[in-house]
Amino acid sequence: MKVNYEQLYTFEDPVDFFEPAFRVKSIDKKNLDISIPLLKGEIKPDNQISFQYYMGNTKPSSIIYSGMFDVLIEKSIAELLRENGITGYRLYDVIVFGENMERYENYYGLSITGRCNTLDYYRSKLIHLGSANVPYLKGVFFVNDYWDGSDFFVEEPDEEGNYNMSVYVSEKVVNLFNKYKVQNIEFEKLSESTTSLSSVQSGKKYKLPPELRDME
């Protein structure tokens, strides 16, 4: 499928250190080990997964994030996704407990089944930001422009088995969430998205152009 990076977005937790949103942690420690494969749609839990409030506002928002990689959405949002034919995701059963162990049973866990290729840093533009002139890479691009066309999607592992945990969405998802004023979510166009060069150097130096691998 032809990729228009102006119409694809990151799907991000809008971290607010001054007024943090309701955040949860898994009650069952074994679920900590499955947080990543669960988000990436690689496994289906056999049982309902329990989450408990651990920080932030005491009132849950439409989208809840955990301290790991779990994303929970209200059932009303799940219905919006279904009614509008959104693709690339799967839901699993969860229960959320509030600060005083009150039960919230109107949420699902979100797994992402759509896929794109690993990132192509050779196509990102080197820019410098801030008064310190910190180097960043601007633009998110996929190797060979491969994306399966799903509305929700994550990266396939690269040749070293590495990947980042970013969730990406189509413009259809962005328009839908904006139309219904879904809260606690942030989108950024892939063509405008920035990543610090140092973060790529620390874990994926081999994917950078040679001249950027040791740049300070």
C-alpha positions as a Markdown table, in Angstrom:
| # | Residue | x | y | z |
|---|---|---|---|---|
| 1 | Met | 0.0 | 0.0 | 0.0 |
| 2 | Lys | 1.3 | 3.5 | -0.9 |
| 3 | Val | 2.3 | 5.3 | 2.3 |
| 4 | Asn | 1.4 | 9.0 | 2.8 |
| 5 | Tyr | 3.3 | 10.0 | 5.9 |
| 6 | Glu | 1.3 | 13.2 | 6.2 |
| 7 | Gln | -1.8 | 11.0 | 6.9 |
| 8 | Leu | -0.3 | 8.7 | 9.5 |
| 9 | Tyr | 0.3 | 9.6 | 13.1 |
| 10 | Thr | 1.8 | 8.5 | 16.4 |
| 11 | Phe | -0.7 | 7.5 | 19.1 |
| 12 | Glu | 0.8 | 8.8 | 22.3 |
| 13 | Asp | 0.3 | 9.1 | 26.0 |
| 14 | Pro | 0.1 | 12.9 | 26.6 |
| 15 | Val | 2.2 | 12.8 | 29.8 |
| 16 | Asp | 1.4 | 15.8 | 32.0 |
| 17 | Phe | 3.7 | 16.1 | 35.0 |
| 18 | Phe | 1.6 | 18.9 | 36.6 |
| 19 | Glu | -1.8 | 17.3 | 36.2 |
| 20 | Pro | -1.2 | 13.6 | 35.6 |
| 21 | Ala | -4.0 | 11.4 | 34.4 |
| 22 | Phe | -5.4 | 8.3 | 36.2 |
| 23 | Arg | -2.7 | 5.6 | 35.7 |
| 24 | Val | -2.8 | 1.9 | 36.6 |
| 25 | Lys | -0.5 | -1.0 | 37.3 |
| 26 | Ser | -1.2 | -4.7 | 36.8 |
| 27 | Ile | -2.2 | -6.4 | 40.0 |
| 28 | Asp | -0.9 | -9.8 | 38.9 |
| 29 | Lys | 3.0 | -9.7 | 38.6 |
| 30 | Lys | 3.0 | -12.3 | 35.9 |
| 31 | Asn | 1.2 | -9.8 | 33.6 |
| 32 | Leu | 4.3 | -7.6 | 33.7 |
| 33 | Asp | 6.0 | -10.1 | 31.5 |
| 34 | Ile | 3.3 | -10.1 | 28.9 |
| 35 | Ser | 2.7 | -6.3 | 28.7 |
| 36 | Ile | 4.7 | -5.9 | 25.4 |
| 37 | Pro | 3.5 | -9.0 | 23.5 |
| 38 | Leu | 0.0 | -8.2 | 24.7 |
| 39 | Leu | 0.2 | -4.6 | 23.2 |
| 40 | Lys | 1.7 | -6.0 | 20.0 |
| 41 | Gly | -1.1 | -8.5 | 19.6 |
| 42 | Glu | 1.2 | -11.5 | 19.8 |
| 43 | Ile | -0.8 | -13.2 | 22.6 |
| 44 | Lys | -4.4 | -13.5 | 23.7 |
| 45 | Pro | -4.9 | -13.6 | 27.5 |
| 46 | Asp | -7.0 | -16.6 | 28.7 |
| 47 | Asn | -8.4 | -14.6 | 31.6 |
| 48 | Gln | -9.5 | -11.2 | 32.5 |
| 49 | Ile | -6.6 | -9.0 | 33.5 |
| 50 | Ser | -6.9 | -6.8 | 36.6 |
| 51 | Phe | -5.4 | -3.3 | 36.9 |
| 52 | Gln | -5.3 | -1.0 | 40.0 |
| 53 | Tyr | -4.9 | 2.7 | 40.3 |
| 54 | Tyr | -1.4 | 3.8 | 41.4 |
| 55 | Met | -1.0 | 7.5 | 40.5 |
| 56 | Gly | -2.5 | 10.6 | 39.0 |
| 57 | Asn | -6.1 | 11.9 | 38.9 |
| 58 | Thr | -8.4 | 9.6 | 40.9 |
| 59 | Lys | -11.0 | 9.7 | 38.1 |
| 60 | Pro | -10.4 | 7.5 | 35.1 |
| 61 | Ser | -10.3 | 9.0 | 31.6 |
| 62 | Ser | -11.5 | 7.5 | 28.4 |
| 63 | Ile | -8.0 | 6.1 | 27.7 |
| 64 | Ile | -5.9 | 4.7 | 30.6 |
| 65 | Tyr | -2.2 | 3.9 | 30.4 |
| 66 | Ser | -0.2 | 1.7 | 32.8 |
| 67 | Gly | 3.3 | 2.0 | 34.0 |
| 68 | Met | 4.3 | -0.6 | 31.4 |
| 69 | Phe | 2.9 | -0.7 | 27.9 |
| 70 | Asp | -0.8 | -1.5 | 28.6 |
| 71 | Val | -3.5 | 0.7 | 26.9 |
| 72 | Leu | -7.1 | 0.5 | 28.2 |
| 73 | Ile | -10.0 | 2.1 | 26.4 |
| 74 | Glu | -13.6 | 2.7 | 27.5 |
| 75 | Lys | -16.2 | 0.4 | 26.0 |
| 76 | Ser | -17.8 | 3.4 | 24.3 |
| 77 | Ile | -14.6 | 4.0 | 22.4 |
| 78 | Ala | -14.5 | 0.3 | 21.5 |
| 79 | Glu | -18.0 | 0.7 | 20.1 |
| 80 | Leu | -16.9 | 3.7 | 18.0 |
| 81 | Leu | -14.0 | 1.7 | 16.6 |
| 82 | Arg | -16.4 | -1.2 | 15.7 |
| 83 | Glu | -19.1 | 1.0 | 14.2 |
| 84 | Asn | -16.6 | 2.9 | 12.0 |
| 85 | Gly | -14.8 | -0.2 | 10.7 |
| 86 | Ile | -11.5 | 0.6 | 12.3 |
| 87 | Thr | -8.9 | -2.1 | 11.7 |
| 88 | Gly | -5.7 | -3.4 | 13.2 |
| 89 | Tyr | -6.6 | -4.0 | 16.8 |
| 90 | Arg | -8.1 | -6.7 | 19.1 |
| 91 | Leu | -9.7 | -6.2 | 22.5 |
| 92 | Tyr | -9.2 | -8.3 | 25.7 |
| 93 | Asp | -11.2 | -8.3 | 29.0 |
| 94 | Val | -9.9 | -6.2 | 31.9 |
| 95 | Ile | -11.2 | -4.8 | 35.2 |
| 96 | Val | -9.9 | -1.6 | 36.7 |
| 97 | Phe | -9.8 | -0.9 | 40.4 |
| 98 | Gly | -9.7 | 2.7 | 41.6 |
| 99 | Glu | -7.8 | 4.3 | 44.4 |
| 100 | Asn | -10.2 | 2.9 | 47.0 |
| 101 | Met | -10.7 | -0.4 | 45.2 |
| 102 | Glu | -13.9 | 0.7 | 43.5 |
| 103 | Arg | -14.6 | -1.3 | 40.4 |
| 104 | Tyr | -14.6 | 0.0 | 36.8 |
| 105 | Glu | -15.9 | -2.7 | 34.4 |
| 106 | Asn | -16.4 | -0.4 | 31.4 |
| 107 | Tyr | -12.9 | -0.9 | 29.9 |
| 108 | Tyr | -11.2 | -3.2 | 27.4 |
| 109 | Gly | -7.5 | -3.7 | 26.9 |
| 110 | Leu | -6.2 | -2.8 | 23.5 |
| 111 | Ser | -3.9 | -5.1 | 21.4 |
| 112 | Ile | -2.4 | -3.9 | 18.1 |
| 113 | Thr | -2.5 | -6.4 | 15.2 |
| 114 | Gly | -1.6 | -4.1 | 12.3 |
| 115 | Arg | 2.0 | -4.0 | 11.1 |
| 116 | Cys | 4.5 | -1.8 | 9.3 |
| 117 | Asn | 8.2 | -2.3 | 8.6 |
| 118 | Thr | 10.9 | -1.2 | 10.9 |
| 119 | Leu | 12.0 | 2.4 | 10.8 |
| 120 | Asp | 14.3 | 3.8 | 8.1 |
| 121 | Tyr | 16.5 | 6.4 | 9.8 |
| 122 | Tyr | 18.4 | 7.2 | 6.6 |
| 123 | Arg | 15.4 | 9.1 | 5.4 |
| 124 | Ser | 14.9 | 11.2 | 8.5 |
| 125 | Lys | 16.2 | 14.8 | 8.5 |
| 126 | Leu | 18.8 | 15.9 | 11.0 |
| 127 | Ile | 17.7 | 19.0 | 12.9 |
| 128 | His | 18.8 | 20.9 | 16.0 |
| 129 | Leu | 16.4 | 22.0 | 18.7 |
| 130 | Gly | 16.5 | 24.3 | 21.7 |
| 131 | Ser | 19.0 | 26.7 | 23.0 |
| 132 | Ala | 21.5 | 23.8 | 23.4 |
| 133 | Asn | 21.2 | 22.9 | 19.7 |
| 134 | Val | 20.4 | 19.3 | 20.6 |
| 135 | Pro | 20.4 | 17.0 | 17.5 |
| 136 | Tyr | 17.1 | 15.3 | 16.6 |
| 137 | Leu | 15.8 | 13.2 | 13.7 |
| 138 | Lys | 12.7 | 14.6 | 12.0 |
| 139 | Gly | 10.3 | 12.3 | 10.2 |
| 140 | Val | 9.3 | 8.7 | 10.7 |
| 141 | Phe | 9.6 | 6.5 | 7.7 |
| 142 | Phe | 9.3 | 2.7 | 7.1 |
| 143 | Val | 11.8 | 0.5 | 5.3 |
| 144 | Asn | 10.6 | 0.0 | 1.8 |
| 145 | Asp | 7.4 | 2.0 | 2.7 |
| 146 | Tyr | 5.7 | -1.1 | 3.9 |
| 147 | Trp | 2.5 | -0.7 | 5.9 |
| 148 | Asp | -0.3 | -3.3 | 5.8 |
| 149 | Gly | -3.0 | -0.6 | 5.6 |
| 150 | Ser | -4.4 | -1.2 | 9.1 |
| 151 | Asp | -5.7 | 1.8 | 11.1 |
| 152 | Phe | -3.8 | 0.8 | 14.2 |
| 153 | Phe | -0.3 | -0.7 | 13.7 |
| 154 | Val | 3.1 | -1.2 | 15.2 |
| 155 | Glu | 6.6 | -2.1 | 13.8 |
| 156 | Glu | 7.9 | -5.5 | 12.9 |
| 157 | Pro | 11.3 | -6.3 | 14.5 |
| 158 | Asp | 14.4 | -5.3 | 12.5 |
| 159 | Glu | 17.2 | -7.7 | 11.5 |
| 160 | Glu | 18.6 | -7.6 | 15.0 |
| 161 | Gly | 15.1 | -8.4 | 16.5 |
| 162 | Asn | 14.7 | -4.9 | 17.9 |
| 163 | Tyr | 11.7 | -2.5 | 17.6 |
| 164 | Asn | 10.3 | 0.5 | 19.4 |
| 165 | Met | 7.0 | 0.4 | 21.2 |
| 166 | Ser | 5.3 | 3.3 | 19.3 |
| 167 | Val | 1.7 | 2.8 | 18.2 |
| 168 | Tyr | 0.8 | 4.4 | 14.9 |
| 169 | Val | -2.7 | 5.2 | 13.5 |
| 170 | Ser | -4.3 | 6.3 | 10.3 |
| 171 | Glu | -5.9 | 9.7 | 9.8 |
| 172 | Lys | -9.2 | 7.9 | 10.0 |
| 173 | Val | -8.6 | 7.2 | 13.7 |
| 174 | Val | -7.4 | 10.8 | 14.4 |
| 175 | Asn | -10.5 | 12.3 | 12.8 |
| 176 | Leu | -12.8 | 9.9 | 14.7 |
| 177 | Phe | -11.2 | 10.6 | 18.0 |
| 178 | Asn | -11.3 | 14.4 | 17.4 |
| 179 | Lys | -14.9 | 14.3 | 16.3 |
| 180 | Tyr | -16.0 | 12.6 | 19.5 |
| 181 | Lys | -13.5 | 14.6 | 21.6 |
| 182 | Val | -11.8 | 11.5 | 23.1 |
| 183 | Gln | -9.5 | 12.7 | 25.9 |
| 184 | Asn | -6.1 | 11.7 | 27.2 |
| 185 | Ile | -4.5 | 11.0 | 23.8 |
| 186 | Glu | -2.0 | 12.9 | 21.6 |
| 187 | Phe | -1.4 | 12.5 | 17.9 |
| 188 | Glu | 1.6 | 13.7 | 15.8 |
| 189 | Lys | 2.0 | 13.4 | 12.1 |
| 190 | Leu | 4.8 | 11.0 | 11.2 |
| 191 | Ser | 6.2 | 13.5 | 8.8 |
| 192 | Glu | 6.7 | 16.0 | 11.7 |
| 193 | Ser | 7.6 | 13.5 | 14.5 |
| 194 | Thr | 11.0 | 14.0 | 16.1 |
| 195 | Thr | 13.3 | 11.6 | 17.9 |
| 196 | Ser | 16.5 | 12.6 | 19.8 |
| 197 | Leu | 19.5 | 11.3 | 17.9 |
| 198 | Ser | 21.1 | 10.2 | 21.2 |
| 199 | Ser | 18.2 | 7.8 | 21.9 |
| 200 | Val | 18.7 | 6.1 | 18.6 |
| 201 | Gln | 22.5 | 6.0 | 19.1 |
| 202 | Ser | 22.1 | 4.3 | 22.4 |
| 203 | Gly | 20.2 | 1.3 | 21.2 |
| 204 | Lys | 20.0 | 1.2 | 17.4 |
| 205 | Lys | 23.3 | 2.9 | 16.2 |
| 206 | Tyr | 23.6 | 0.3 | 13.5 |
| 207 | Lys | 20.4 | 1.7 | 11.8 |
| 208 | Leu | 21.8 | 5.2 | 11.5 |
| 209 | Pro | 23.8 | 6.6 | 8.5 |
| 210 | Pro | 27.5 | 6.2 | 9.3 |
| 211 | Glu | 28.1 | 10.0 | 9.7 |
| 212 | Leu | 25.4 | 10.1 | 12.5 |
| 213 | Arg | 26.5 | 7.1 | 14.6 |
| 214 | Asp | 28.9 | 9.0 | 16.8 |
| 215 | Met | 27.8 | 12.5 | 16.4 |
| 216 | Glu | 27.4 | 14.5 | 19.6 |
